[in-house]
Short mmCIF file of C-alpha atoms and ligand atoms in Angstrom, two decimals:
data_model
loop_
_atom_site.label_atom_id
_atom_site.label_comp_id
_atom_site.label_asym_id
_atom_site.label_seq_id
_atom_site.Cartn_x
_atom_site.Cartn_y
_atom_site.Cartn_z
CA MET A 1 16.82 1.79 28.93
CA PRO A 2 16.33 4.31 31.73
CA THR A 3 14.19 7.35 31.01
CA PRO A 4 16.14 10.50 29.99
CA ALA A 5 16.40 13.35 32.48
CA ALA A 6 13.09 15.22 32.99
CA ARG A 7 14.77 18.49 31.99
CA LEU A 8 14.85 17.26 28.44
CA ASN A 9 11.05 17.19 28.36
CA THR A 10 10.99 21.00 28.22
CA LEU A 11 13.74 21.09 25.61
CA PRO A 12 12.62 20.76 22.02
CA PRO A 13 15.09 19.37 19.50
CA TYR A 14 17.52 22.07 18.31
CA PRO A 15 15.64 23.55 15.28
CA PHE A 16 18.58 23.41 12.91
CA ALA A 17 19.30 19.78 13.76
CA LEU A 18 15.78 18.93 12.44
CA LEU A 19 16.16 21.12 9.35
CA THR A 20 19.57 19.70 8.36
CA GLN A 21 18.17 16.16 8.82
CA ARG A 22 15.33 16.89 6.39
CA VAL A 23 17.73 18.42 3.88
CA ARG A 24 19.99 15.37 4.17
CA GLU A 25 17.07 13.01 3.52
CA LEU A 26 16.05 14.98 0.40
CA ASN A 27 19.67 14.93 -0.85
CA GLN A 28 19.70 11.17 -0.28
CA GLN A 29 16.60 10.86 -2.38
CA GLY A 30 18.58 12.44 -5.20
CA TYR A 31 17.36 16.12 -4.93
CA ASP A 32 19.99 18.86 -5.08
CA VAL A 33 18.82 21.03 -2.20
CA ILE A 34 20.52 24.43 -1.96
CA GLY A 35 20.94 25.47 1.63
CA LEU A 36 20.35 29.17 2.36
CA ASP A 37 19.40 28.24 5.89
CA ILE A 38 22.43 27.86 8.12
CA GLY A 39 24.82 30.76 8.74
CA SER A 40 28.08 28.90 8.08
CA PRO A 41 30.54 30.94 6.04
CA ASP A 42 31.33 29.24 2.68
CA MET A 43 34.67 30.90 2.31
CA PRO A 44 37.95 29.71 3.89
CA PRO A 45 39.84 31.40 6.74
CA PRO A 46 42.86 33.56 5.94
CA GLU A 47 45.78 31.44 4.71
CA CYS A 48 48.07 32.63 7.53
CA VAL A 49 45.67 31.24 10.09
CA VAL A 50 45.66 27.78 8.46
CA GLU A 51 49.46 27.90 8.14
CA GLU A 52 49.79 28.61 11.89
CA LEU A 53 47.63 25.63 12.66
CA TYR A 54 50.01 23.36 10.63
CA ARG A 55 53.06 25.00 12.23
CA SER A 56 51.84 24.68 15.73
CA ALA A 57 50.52 21.10 15.26
CA ARG A 58 54.04 20.05 14.22
CA GLU A 59 55.45 21.08 17.59
CA PRO A 60 55.86 17.91 19.66
CA ASP A 61 54.88 19.63 22.91
CA HIS A 62 51.61 21.17 21.62
CA HIS A 63 49.51 18.03 21.99
CA GLY A 64 48.73 17.91 25.71
CA TYR A 65 45.94 19.73 27.59
CA ALA A 66 46.31 23.45 26.94
CA GLY A 67 44.65 24.52 30.19
CA TYR A 68 41.08 25.27 31.31
CA LYS A 69 41.61 28.96 30.53
CA GLY A 70 43.42 28.35 27.26
CA THR A 71 46.92 29.72 26.77
CA PRO A 72 48.05 33.00 28.29
CA GLU A 73 49.14 34.16 24.79
CA PHE A 74 45.58 33.60 23.44
CA ARG A 75 44.00 35.48 26.34
CA ALA A 76 46.48 38.31 25.79
CA ALA A 77 45.64 38.45 22.05
CA VAL A 78 41.91 38.71 22.90
CA ALA A 79 42.61 41.50 25.36
CA GLU A 80 44.77 43.36 22.81
CA TYR A 81 41.97 43.00 20.24
CA TYR A 82 39.49 44.65 22.66
CA GLN A 83 41.99 47.48 23.29
CA ARG A 84 42.85 48.03 19.61
CA ARG A 85 39.33 47.55 18.17
CA PHE A 86 37.08 49.04 20.89
CA GLY A 87 39.40 50.99 23.18
CA VAL A 88 38.39 48.67 25.99
CA THR A 89 41.00 47.60 28.54
CA VAL A 90 40.54 44.16 30.08
CA ASP A 91 42.78 42.01 32.29
CA PRO A 92 43.66 38.89 30.19
CA GLU A 93 43.98 36.80 33.38
CA LYS A 94 40.63 37.70 34.95
CA GLN A 95 38.44 39.05 32.18
CA VAL A 96 39.00 36.79 29.21
CA LEU A 97 37.95 33.18 28.88
CA PRO A 98 38.32 31.13 25.67
CA LEU A 99 35.35 29.11 24.52
CA LEU A 100 34.73 26.09 22.40
CA GLY A 101 32.65 28.32 20.06
CA SER A 102 30.40 30.96 21.57
CA LYS A 103 27.36 28.65 21.60
CA GLU A 104 29.07 26.65 24.32
CA GLY A 105 29.67 29.76 26.42
CA ILE A 106 26.09 30.93 25.90
CA VAL A 107 24.59 27.69 27.17
CA ASN A 108 27.09 27.30 29.98
CA LEU A 109 26.39 30.84 31.17
CA SER A 110 22.82 29.75 31.76
CA LEU A 111 24.05 26.74 33.74
CA ALA A 112 26.29 29.07 35.69
CA TYR A 113 23.53 31.55 36.69
CA LEU A 114 20.11 29.99 36.49
CA ASP A 115 18.42 27.81 39.09
CA ARG A 116 14.78 26.72 39.07
CA GLY A 117 12.66 29.85 39.34
CA ASP A 118 15.30 32.16 37.94
CA VAL A 119 14.49 34.04 34.75
CA ALA A 120 16.46 34.76 31.57
CA LEU A 121 15.23 37.75 29.56
CA VAL A 122 15.38 36.50 26.02
CA PRO A 123 14.64 38.44 22.79
CA ASP A 124 11.66 37.02 20.92
CA ILE A 125 13.26 37.02 17.74
CA GLY A 126 16.77 35.83 18.53
CA TYR A 127 19.34 33.02 18.44
CA PRO A 128 17.71 29.87 19.86
CA ALA A 129 20.57 28.94 22.27
CA TYR A 130 19.54 31.71 24.71
CA SER A 131 16.20 30.12 25.50
CA MET A 132 17.52 26.52 25.10
CA GLY A 133 20.28 27.20 27.59
CA ALA A 134 17.75 28.58 30.14
CA LEU A 135 15.55 25.53 29.71
CA LEU A 136 18.49 23.11 30.05
CA ALA A 137 19.36 24.91 33.37
CA ASN A 138 15.72 24.57 34.55
CA GLY A 139 15.37 28.34 34.40
CA GLU A 140 12.47 30.25 32.94
CA VAL A 141 12.39 32.26 29.81
CA PHE A 142 10.71 35.67 29.70
CA TRP A 143 10.28 36.68 26.10
CA LEU A 144 11.05 40.32 25.24
CA PRO A 145 9.35 41.08 21.95
CA THR A 146 11.72 42.66 19.38
CA ARG A 147 9.82 43.85 16.34
CA GLU A 148 10.48 45.54 13.01
CA GLU A 149 8.74 48.78 14.14
CA ASN A 150 11.15 49.02 17.16
CA ASP A 151 14.17 48.25 15.02
CA TYR A 152 14.31 44.87 16.71
CA LYS A 153 15.20 46.40 20.14
CA PRO A 154 13.66 45.02 23.37
CA ASP A 155 11.44 47.28 25.52
CA VAL A 156 12.83 46.55 28.93
CA SER A 157 10.51 49.08 30.58
CA SER A 158 7.60 46.72 30.00
CA ILE A 159 8.97 43.89 32.13
CA PRO A 160 6.74 43.27 35.13
CA GLU A 161 8.35 43.98 38.54
CA ALA A 162 7.76 40.36 39.69
CA VAL A 163 9.72 39.10 36.70
CA LEU A 164 12.50 41.59 37.23
CA LYS A 165 12.98 40.38 40.84
CA ARG A 166 13.75 36.89 39.46
CA ALA A 167 15.68 37.91 36.33
CA LYS A 168 19.41 37.21 36.27
CA LEU A 169 20.34 37.36 32.59
CA LEU A 170 19.47 39.71 29.74
CA TRP A 171 20.50 38.53 26.29
CA ILE A 172 21.22 41.05 23.50
CA ASN A 173 22.87 40.46 20.09
CA TYR A 174 23.76 43.21 17.56
CA PRO A 175 24.52 42.91 14.64
CA ASN A 176 21.59 40.59 15.12
CA ASN A 177 20.81 37.04 14.03
CA PRO A 178 18.39 36.76 12.35
CA THR A 179 17.21 40.33 11.66
CA GLY A 180 20.51 42.00 10.82
CA ALA A 181 19.57 44.96 13.15
CA THR A 182 22.46 46.91 14.68
CA ALA A 183 22.85 48.85 17.93
CA ASP A 184 24.44 52.15 18.78
CA ALA A 185 26.15 53.34 21.96
CA ASP A 186 22.89 54.89 23.29
CA PHE A 187 21.16 51.53 23.17
CA TYR A 188 24.06 49.74 24.85
CA LYS A 189 24.05 52.45 27.57
CA ARG A 190 20.37 52.01 28.24
CA MET A 191 20.87 48.21 28.61
CA VAL A 192 23.88 48.65 30.93
CA ASP A 193 21.97 51.16 33.08
CA PHE A 194 18.98 48.85 33.27
CA CYS A 195 21.09 45.85 34.23
CA ARG A 196 22.99 47.73 36.85
CA GLN A 197 19.81 49.03 38.35
CA HIS A 198 18.20 45.63 38.55
CA ASN A 199 21.24 43.48 39.40
CA ILE A 200 21.06 41.57 36.09
CA LEU A 201 24.05 40.24 34.11
CA LEU A 202 23.97 41.73 30.60
CA ALA A 203 25.00 38.97 28.14
CA SER A 204 25.99 40.69 24.93
CA ASP A 205 26.42 38.06 22.19
CA ASN A 206 28.60 39.69 19.54
CA PRO A 207 29.72 37.11 16.96
CA TYR A 208 28.89 39.33 13.95
CA VAL A 209 30.85 42.35 15.10
CA GLU A 210 33.25 42.02 12.10
CA VAL A 211 30.56 41.18 9.54
CA THR A 212 29.24 44.62 8.52
CA PHE A 213 28.31 46.42 5.28
CA ASP A 214 28.00 49.85 3.63
CA GLY A 215 30.91 51.28 5.67
CA TYR A 216 29.19 50.54 9.08
CA THR A 217 31.48 49.51 12.01
CA ALA A 218 29.85 47.68 14.92
CA GLY A 219 30.76 48.26 18.59
CA SER A 220 30.90 46.42 21.86
CA ALA A 221 28.66 46.74 24.93
CA LEU A 222 31.87 46.90 26.97
CA GLN A 223 32.61 50.35 25.51
CA ILE A 224 29.95 51.83 27.72
CA GLU A 225 31.33 53.39 30.97
CA GLY A 226 30.62 51.06 33.86
CA ALA A 227 29.54 48.20 31.61
CA VAL A 228 32.18 45.94 33.04
CA ASP A 229 30.25 46.00 36.35
CA CYS A 230 27.44 44.00 34.86
CA THR A 231 28.38 42.74 31.36
CA ILE A 232 29.82 39.69 29.76
CA GLU A 233 30.38 39.67 26.00
CA PHE A 234 30.79 36.71 23.65
CA ILE A 235 32.87 36.84 20.50
CA SER A 236 33.58 34.14 18.00
CA PHE A 237 35.99 33.38 15.20
CA SER A 238 33.21 31.45 13.39
CA LYS A 239 31.96 34.46 11.43
CA SER A 240 34.73 37.03 11.98
CA HIS A 241 37.34 34.80 10.29
CA ASN A 242 35.28 32.12 8.52
CA MET A 243 36.25 29.56 11.15
CA ALA A 244 32.89 28.09 12.19
CA GLY A 245 34.16 24.48 12.23
CA TRP A 246 37.13 25.35 14.43
CA ARG A 247 34.89 26.11 17.43
CA LEU A 248 36.87 29.02 18.83
CA GLY A 249 35.37 31.90 20.69
CA ALA A 250 35.88 33.89 23.85
CA ALA A 251 33.97 35.46 26.71
CA VAL A 252 35.16 38.90 27.89
CA GLY A 253 34.09 41.24 30.67
CA ASN A 254 32.98 41.13 34.25
CA VAL A 255 35.48 39.39 36.53
CA GLU A 256 32.82 37.50 38.59
CA ALA A 257 30.94 36.38 35.56
CA ILE A 258 34.11 35.06 33.88
CA LYS A 259 35.08 33.28 37.09
CA THR A 260 31.57 31.76 37.45
CA LEU A 261 31.56 30.58 33.85
CA LEU A 262 34.97 29.03 34.35
CA THR A 263 33.59 27.09 37.33
CA VAL A 264 31.09 25.39 35.05
CA LYS A 265 33.47 24.95 32.12
CA SER A 266 36.39 23.55 34.09
CA ASN A 267 34.10 20.82 35.30
CA MET A 268 32.80 20.19 31.80
CA ASP A 269 35.59 20.58 29.24
CA SER A 270 39.37 20.80 29.24
CA GLY A 271 39.89 23.52 26.74
CA HIS A 272 40.99 23.55 23.10
CA PHE A 273 43.88 22.02 21.13
CA GLN A 274 46.81 24.48 21.48
CA PRO A 275 47.28 24.93 17.67
CA ILE A 276 43.75 26.29 17.53
CA TYR A 277 44.60 28.92 20.15
CA ASP A 278 47.80 29.74 18.23
CA ALA A 279 45.90 30.14 15.00
CA GLY A 280 43.34 32.34 16.76
CA ILE A 281 46.20 34.61 17.80
CA ILE A 282 47.35 34.96 14.22
CA ALA A 283 43.73 35.71 13.19
CA PHE A 284 43.68 38.68 15.58
CA ASP A 285 47.27 39.86 15.14
CA GLU A 286 48.09 39.30 11.48
CA VAL A 287 44.98 39.33 9.36
CA PRO A 288 44.65 42.79 7.86
CA GLN A 289 41.49 44.77 7.98
CA ALA A 290 41.55 44.63 4.15
CA TRP A 291 40.86 40.84 4.32
CA ILE A 292 37.79 41.45 6.44
CA ASN A 293 36.66 44.31 4.15
CA GLU A 294 37.03 42.22 0.99
CA ARG A 295 35.15 39.32 2.58
CA ASN A 296 32.37 41.64 3.70
CA ALA A 297 32.14 43.15 0.24
CA ILE A 298 31.38 39.70 -1.12
CA TYR A 299 28.65 39.24 1.49
CA GLN A 300 27.29 42.68 0.74
CA ARG A 301 27.00 41.81 -2.97
CA ARG A 302 25.09 38.64 -2.09
CA ARG A 303 22.88 40.49 0.32
CA ASP A 304 22.00 42.97 -2.47
CA ARG A 305 21.29 40.13 -4.90
CA ILE A 306 18.78 38.65 -2.44
CA LEU A 307 17.21 42.03 -1.75
CA GLU A 308 16.79 42.72 -5.44
CA THR A 309 15.00 39.40 -5.92
CA LEU A 310 12.63 39.55 -2.95
CA PRO A 311 9.86 41.52 -4.74
CA GLU A 312 9.63 38.67 -7.30
CA ILE A 313 9.29 35.93 -4.71
CA GLY A 314 6.65 37.37 -2.35
CA LEU A 315 8.95 38.78 0.30
CA THR A 316 10.10 42.14 1.62
CA ALA A 317 13.02 43.11 3.86
CA GLN A 318 14.94 45.97 5.39
CA LYS A 319 18.57 46.28 4.26
CA PRO A 320 20.79 44.78 7.03
CA LYS A 321 23.98 46.66 7.93
CA GLY A 322 25.51 43.58 9.47
CA SER A 323 25.32 39.78 10.23
CA LEU A 324 25.20 36.98 7.71
CA TYR A 325 21.44 37.14 6.96
CA VAL A 326 18.55 38.70 5.12
CA TRP A 327 15.41 38.60 7.30
CA ALA A 328 12.42 38.76 4.96
CA ARG A 329 8.74 39.16 5.74
CA VAL A 330 6.43 36.84 3.85
CA LEU A 331 3.80 39.02 2.18
CA GLU A 332 1.24 36.24 2.43
CA GLY A 333 1.99 35.78 6.11
CA ASP A 334 3.20 32.32 6.94
CA GLY A 335 6.99 31.76 7.15
CA ALA A 336 6.78 28.02 7.88
CA LYS A 337 4.51 27.43 4.86
CA TYR A 338 6.77 29.51 2.68
CA ALA A 339 9.92 27.66 3.79
CA GLU A 340 8.21 24.30 3.38
CA GLU A 341 7.13 25.03 -0.18
CA ALA A 342 10.48 26.54 -1.13
CA LEU A 343 12.14 23.34 0.14
CA MET A 344 9.75 20.86 -1.49
CA LYS A 345 9.04 22.70 -4.75
CA ALA A 346 12.19 24.73 -5.46
CA HIS A 347 14.56 22.57 -3.39
CA VAL A 348 15.88 25.64 -1.68
CA SER A 349 16.14 25.56 2.11
CA VAL A 350 15.52 28.86 3.89
CA ALA A 351 15.02 29.05 7.65
CA PRO A 352 11.45 29.51 8.86
CA GLY A 353 11.32 32.60 11.09
CA ALA A 354 9.52 30.83 13.98
CA ILE A 355 12.83 29.12 14.82
CA TYR A 356 13.88 32.49 16.27
CA GLY A 357 10.85 32.88 18.55
CA PRO A 358 7.15 33.36 18.28
CA GLY A 359 7.61 36.83 16.75
CA GLY A 360 9.29 35.34 13.75
CA THR A 361 6.30 33.47 12.46
CA ASN A 362 5.76 35.62 9.39
CA TYR A 363 9.36 35.68 8.31
CA VAL A 364 12.05 33.54 6.64
CA ARG A 365 15.77 33.94 6.94
CA PHE A 366 18.28 33.75 4.07
CA SER A 367 21.93 33.15 4.79
CA ILE A 368 24.56 34.83 2.62
CA GLY A 369 27.22 32.26 3.55
CA ILE A 370 26.72 30.50 0.24
CA ALA A 371 28.81 30.52 -2.97
CA ASP A 372 27.75 33.02 -5.68
CA ASP A 373 26.82 30.42 -8.25
CA ARG A 374 24.71 28.43 -5.83
CA LEU A 375 22.99 31.60 -4.64
CA GLU A 376 22.17 32.58 -8.23
CA GLU A 377 20.82 29.12 -8.88
CA ALA A 378 18.72 29.27 -5.68
CA LEU A 379 17.24 32.63 -6.61
CA THR A 380 16.42 31.46 -10.15
CA ARG A 381 14.68 28.42 -8.72
CA LEU A 382 12.73 30.48 -6.18
CA LYS A 383 11.59 32.95 -8.92
CA LYS A 384 10.48 30.05 -11.11
CA TRP A 385 8.60 28.29 -8.30
CA TYR A 386 6.95 31.48 -7.08
CA SER A 387 5.76 32.71 -10.45
CA ALA A 388 4.26 29.33 -11.22
CA ARG A 389 2.18 29.12 -8.03
C1 LIG B 401 23.84 35.19 17.40
C2 LIG B 401 24.70 33.97 17.43
N1 LIG B 401 25.37 33.71 18.58
C3 LIG B 401 26.17 32.69 18.69
C4 LIG B 401 26.39 31.81 17.65
C5 LIG B 401 27.25 30.63 17.81
O1 LIG B 401 28.46 30.70 17.09
P1 LIG B 401 29.68 29.81 17.43
O2 LIG B 401 29.21 28.78 18.45
O3 LIG B 401 30.01 29.17 16.13
O4 LIG B 401 30.69 30.71 17.92
C6 LIG B 401 25.73 32.00 16.44
C7 LIG B 401 25.86 31.11 15.28
O5 LIG B 401 25.22 31.20 14.29
C8 LIG B 401 24.87 33.18 16.34
O6 LIG B 401 24.17 33.40 15.29
#
């Protein structure tokens, strides 16, 4: 066999691919491992969304290619959502692009903008696809430490001038995976001003915008005046409507960035199956806020059950106002060791914090996308294991 492309040498295996493989092996050996690791919603999408998928799939002319930019109706529904939800006006033809899940758009944005020598500014504690995408594109990653004491916000003023000259992308994500940190308009304004000043594309990854607790409502970076000059935002139905397996998301924002992303994508994929776009329209147009609120109330209850249990299992955490996670600091220090022991001794899989960057070493992440009874069983097992150590 020929050797794989050299660019793969810098690309470690995707961390969750390794973790799921280990869990699968343990399950095959007869252990009942409870997965609190991956942020995949356990509950179904709204019934009307699934009904629309059936209905549309029964149409004989809905089975061909649906277009590189998706359907005009889907783009219009995304634009209407931005107007209704954030008061942001975007042109559905030039400022909206459907994605095969937001992860696809995130990685392809790196391919669209980074050449060898170009830099992506990536939060060190953040979703791994930002750095993986940069590496796949032969770009460089400059880690921006985000830490508990700074409410998990990057300090862009500390970036050296020489790095800034080569920087093309700045990644932000609030409500944040894995920390659950949230951002206000002041923060978004500072990021927009910084990116405009330094000719950087602000990439606001916003898949958890509809997963919030305690009455908190999250916003969009595009709400900041002038943001559209330098910002692209990613949204996803994976978490907003429990549709992770459907692989439906969208990029919204700067006209040039959308066009450039489409140049990559139209050479790479041929869009989605039309019934998925149609179901996405129904998700935006017909799912009442009450459905989202009730779903979030269930997550909030699970979040609180985890938070209550942490003192008994050697962990501490801030209360997240959004996202699908509890980000817990290991009191004895080592997140990888904690996750390994929890897996092997309690048969509970939590994500070791180092997956999210070097700054995550002393943390583990719990997902709340898990059925209540399984969560209770996992917490009981963790307490038993921890008290017997
Ligand atoms: C911060 C963040 N961005 C993007 C994604 C990708 O989501 P999807 O590709 O399912 O839209 C995830 C998934 O967990 C995430 O946590």
